[in-house]
Amino acid sequence: MALLFLSVVSFDGWAIDSYNLNRKSSPRTNGVIPGRSVMFISAVLPRIRSFASGRLPSLYSITARRTYRGDAPEDSEKDMIEIPLPPWEERLNEPIDRKRARLVYESRKRGMLENGILLSLFAKEHLNTMSEAQLSLYDRMINEPSNDWDIYYWATGAKTPPDVFNNEVLELLKEFTKNRNMEQRLRQPDLEYLLEKS
């Protein structure tokens, strides 16, 4: 009685598996493995032969076939829950130093990392030189939209902003986003700059 050990590594959807099969070499069985193993061997042997001969489908086509899930234009988005946010209200009679401090904080604590980095660096660069009217425009721009991606798309020019946000402060942010000096913007600035005397 000989012991046959098959280790099957599949490239077209078969699982990686190992089998120990007892193979009888008697003339009565004619080398056929009885039972369920016949189905397994008849399905696997062509794959083993193509593996041995080097005739395997390209890895690129397999990867593309395996990972692409297709578009879903018929998605009704009924599973999406929209949480209503309270409407933005301008804080009247807020001292300008407190407003600047609040806007520094709100520029850093965003719903997404990209805006956290972009707006915190913008705040470091421009908040101290903005007038009270500009601070109010900036306050509205970063706090009224319910989706932070809108702010990012407006700043990068990927989408046209609504007229209410299309103002001088957004133009400043757009220019800052272009990063003409090729600065490395990988993280938010440390807050020590707030302690420096201007």
Coordinates of C-alpha atoms in Angstrom, one line a residue:
M1 CA 0.0 0.0 0.0
A2 CA 1.5 3.3 -1.0
L3 CA 0.7 6.7 0.5
L4 CA -0.1 9.5 -1.9
F5 CA 0.2 13.0 -0.6
L6 CA -1.4 15.8 -2.6
S7 CA -0.9 19.4 -1.8
V8 CA -3.1 21.5 -4.1
V9 CA -2.4 25.2 -4.5
S10 CA -5.1 26.8 -6.6
F11 CA -4.8 29.9 -8.7
D12 CA -8.4 30.0 -10.1
G13 CA -10.7 29.8 -7.1
W14 CA -9.8 26.5 -5.5
A15 CA -8.9 26.6 -1.9
I16 CA -5.4 25.6 -0.7
D17 CA -5.8 22.1 0.6
S18 CA -3.8 19.0 1.5
Y19 CA -5.0 15.4 1.4
N20 CA -3.5 12.1 2.4
L21 CA -5.0 9.4 0.3
N22 CA -4.4 5.7 0.5
R23 CA -3.8 4.3 -2.9
K24 CA -4.2 0.7 -3.6
S25 CA -2.0 -0.5 -6.4
S26 CA -3.7 -3.9 -6.8
P27 CA -4.9 -4.9 -10.3
R28 CA -8.5 -5.1 -9.1
T29 CA -8.8 -1.3 -8.5
N30 CA -6.6 -0.5 -11.5
G31 CA -5.0 2.4 -9.6
V32 CA -8.4 4.1 -9.0
I33 CA -9.0 5.5 -5.6
P34 CA -12.4 4.5 -4.4
G35 CA -15.1 6.7 -2.8
R36 CA -15.4 10.5 -2.9
S37 CA -11.7 10.9 -3.6
V38 CA -12.4 10.0 -7.2
M39 CA -14.3 13.2 -7.7
F40 CA -11.7 15.3 -6.0
I41 CA -8.8 13.8 -8.0
S42 CA -10.7 14.1 -11.3
A43 CA -11.3 17.7 -10.6
V44 CA -7.8 18.5 -9.3
L45 CA -5.6 16.6 -11.7
P46 CA -6.1 18.9 -14.7
R47 CA -5.1 21.9 -12.5
I48 CA -2.1 20.0 -11.3
R49 CA -1.1 19.2 -14.9
S50 CA -1.5 22.9 -16.0
F51 CA 0.5 24.0 -13.0
A52 CA 3.3 21.6 -13.8
S53 CA 3.3 22.6 -17.5
G54 CA 3.3 26.3 -16.7
R55 CA -0.1 27.0 -18.3
L56 CA -1.6 29.2 -15.6
P57 CA -3.9 32.1 -16.2
S58 CA -2.2 35.4 -15.6
L59 CA -2.2 36.7 -12.1
Y60 CA -3.5 40.1 -13.3
S61 CA -6.7 38.7 -14.8
I62 CA -7.3 36.7 -11.7
T63 CA -6.9 39.6 -9.4
A64 CA -9.1 41.8 -11.6
R65 CA -11.8 39.2 -11.7
R66 CA -11.6 38.5 -8.0
T67 CA -11.6 42.1 -6.7
Y68 CA -14.0 43.9 -9.0
R69 CA -17.5 44.0 -7.6
G70 CA -19.2 46.1 -10.2
D71 CA -21.2 49.3 -10.1
A72 CA -24.4 49.5 -8.2
P73 CA -26.5 52.2 -9.9
E74 CA -29.7 50.7 -8.6
D75 CA -28.7 51.3 -5.0
S76 CA -31.5 53.2 -3.3
E77 CA -29.4 54.2 -0.3
K78 CA -32.4 53.3 2.0
D79 CA -29.9 52.0 4.5
M80 CA -28.3 55.4 4.9
I81 CA -29.4 57.4 7.9
E82 CA -29.2 61.2 7.7
I83 CA -28.7 62.7 11.1
P84 CA -30.0 66.3 11.1
L85 CA -27.5 68.8 12.4
P86 CA -28.5 72.0 14.1
P87 CA -28.3 75.0 11.8
W88 CA -25.2 77.1 12.0
E89 CA -25.6 80.4 13.9
E90 CA -23.1 83.1 14.0
R91 CA -21.9 83.9 17.5
L92 CA -22.6 87.5 18.0
N93 CA -20.7 89.6 20.5
E94 CA -17.9 87.0 20.7
P95 CA -14.6 88.7 21.6
I96 CA -12.2 88.5 18.6
D97 CA -9.4 86.7 20.6
R98 CA -11.9 84.0 21.7
K99 CA -13.1 83.7 18.1
R100 CA -9.6 83.2 16.9
A101 CA -8.9 80.6 19.6
R102 CA -12.1 78.7 18.8
L103 CA -11.4 78.7 15.1
V104 CA -7.9 77.4 15.7
Y105 CA -9.4 74.5 17.6
E106 CA -12.2 73.9 15.0
S107 CA -9.7 74.0 12.2
R108 CA -7.8 71.1 13.9
K109 CA -10.7 69.0 15.0
R110 CA -12.3 68.0 11.7
G111 CA -14.2 65.0 10.5
M112 CA -11.4 63.9 8.2
L113 CA -7.6 64.0 8.4
E114 CA -7.1 65.8 5.1
N115 CA -9.1 68.8 6.3
G116 CA -7.6 68.7 9.7
I117 CA -4.1 69.1 8.2
L118 CA -5.1 71.6 5.5
L119 CA -7.3 73.9 7.7
S120 CA -4.9 73.8 10.7
L121 CA -2.0 74.9 8.6
F122 CA -4.2 77.5 6.9
A123 CA -5.3 78.8 10.4
K124 CA -1.6 79.0 11.5
E125 CA -0.8 81.0 8.4
H126 CA -3.8 83.4 8.2
L127 CA -6.0 83.6 11.3
N128 CA -3.9 86.2 13.0
T129 CA -4.0 88.6 10.1
M130 CA -7.8 88.2 9.3
S131 CA -10.2 91.0 10.0
E132 CA -13.3 90.3 12.1
A133 CA -15.5 90.1 8.9
Q134 CA -13.0 87.6 7.4
L135 CA -13.1 85.5 10.6
S136 CA -16.9 85.4 10.4
L137 CA -16.7 84.2 6.8
Y138 CA -14.2 81.5 7.7
D139 CA -16.3 80.5 10.7
R140 CA -19.3 80.0 8.5
M141 CA -17.3 78.2 5.8
I142 CA -15.9 75.5 8.1
N143 CA -18.9 75.1 10.4
E144 CA -22.1 75.5 8.3
P145 CA -21.6 72.6 5.7
S146 CA -22.6 69.3 7.1
N147 CA -20.1 67.4 5.0
D148 CA -16.4 68.0 5.4
W149 CA -15.7 66.6 1.9
D150 CA -17.5 69.6 0.4
I151 CA -15.0 72.0 2.1
Y152 CA -12.1 69.8 0.7
Y153 CA -13.5 69.8 -2.8
W154 CA -14.1 73.6 -2.7
A155 CA -10.5 74.2 -1.5
T156 CA -9.0 71.9 -4.1
G157 CA -11.2 73.3 -6.9
A158 CA -12.8 69.9 -7.6
K159 CA -16.3 71.3 -7.1
T160 CA -17.8 74.8 -7.5
P161 CA -18.9 76.2 -4.1
P162 CA -22.3 77.7 -3.5
D163 CA -22.4 81.5 -3.8
V164 CA -22.7 82.0 -0.1
F165 CA -19.2 80.4 0.4
N166 CA -17.6 81.8 -2.7
N167 CA -15.8 84.7 -1.1
E168 CA -12.4 86.2 -0.4
V169 CA -11.7 83.7 2.4
L170 CA -12.3 80.7 0.2
E171 CA -10.1 82.3 -2.4
L172 CA -7.3 82.5 0.2
L173 CA -7.9 78.9 1.1
K174 CA -7.7 77.8 -2.5
E175 CA -4.5 79.7 -3.0
F176 CA -3.0 78.2 0.1
T177 CA -4.1 74.7 -1.0
K178 CA -2.1 75.0 -4.2
N179 CA 1.0 74.9 -2.1
R180 CA 3.2 76.9 -4.5
N181 CA 6.2 76.7 -2.1
M182 CA 6.0 72.9 -2.2
E183 CA 6.0 72.7 1.6
Q184 CA 5.7 69.3 3.3
R185 CA 2.2 69.1 4.7
L186 CA 2.0 65.7 6.5
R187 CA 0.7 66.7 9.9
Q188 CA -0.9 69.5 11.8
P189 CA 1.4 72.1 13.2
D190 CA 2.4 72.1 16.9
L191 CA 0.6 74.7 18.9
E192 CA 3.8 76.4 20.2
Y193 CA 3.4 79.0 17.5
L194 CA 0.4 80.4 19.5
L195 CA 2.8 81.3 22.4
E196 CA 5.2 83.2 20.2
K197 CA 5.0 87.0 20.3
S198 CA 4.0 88.5 17.0

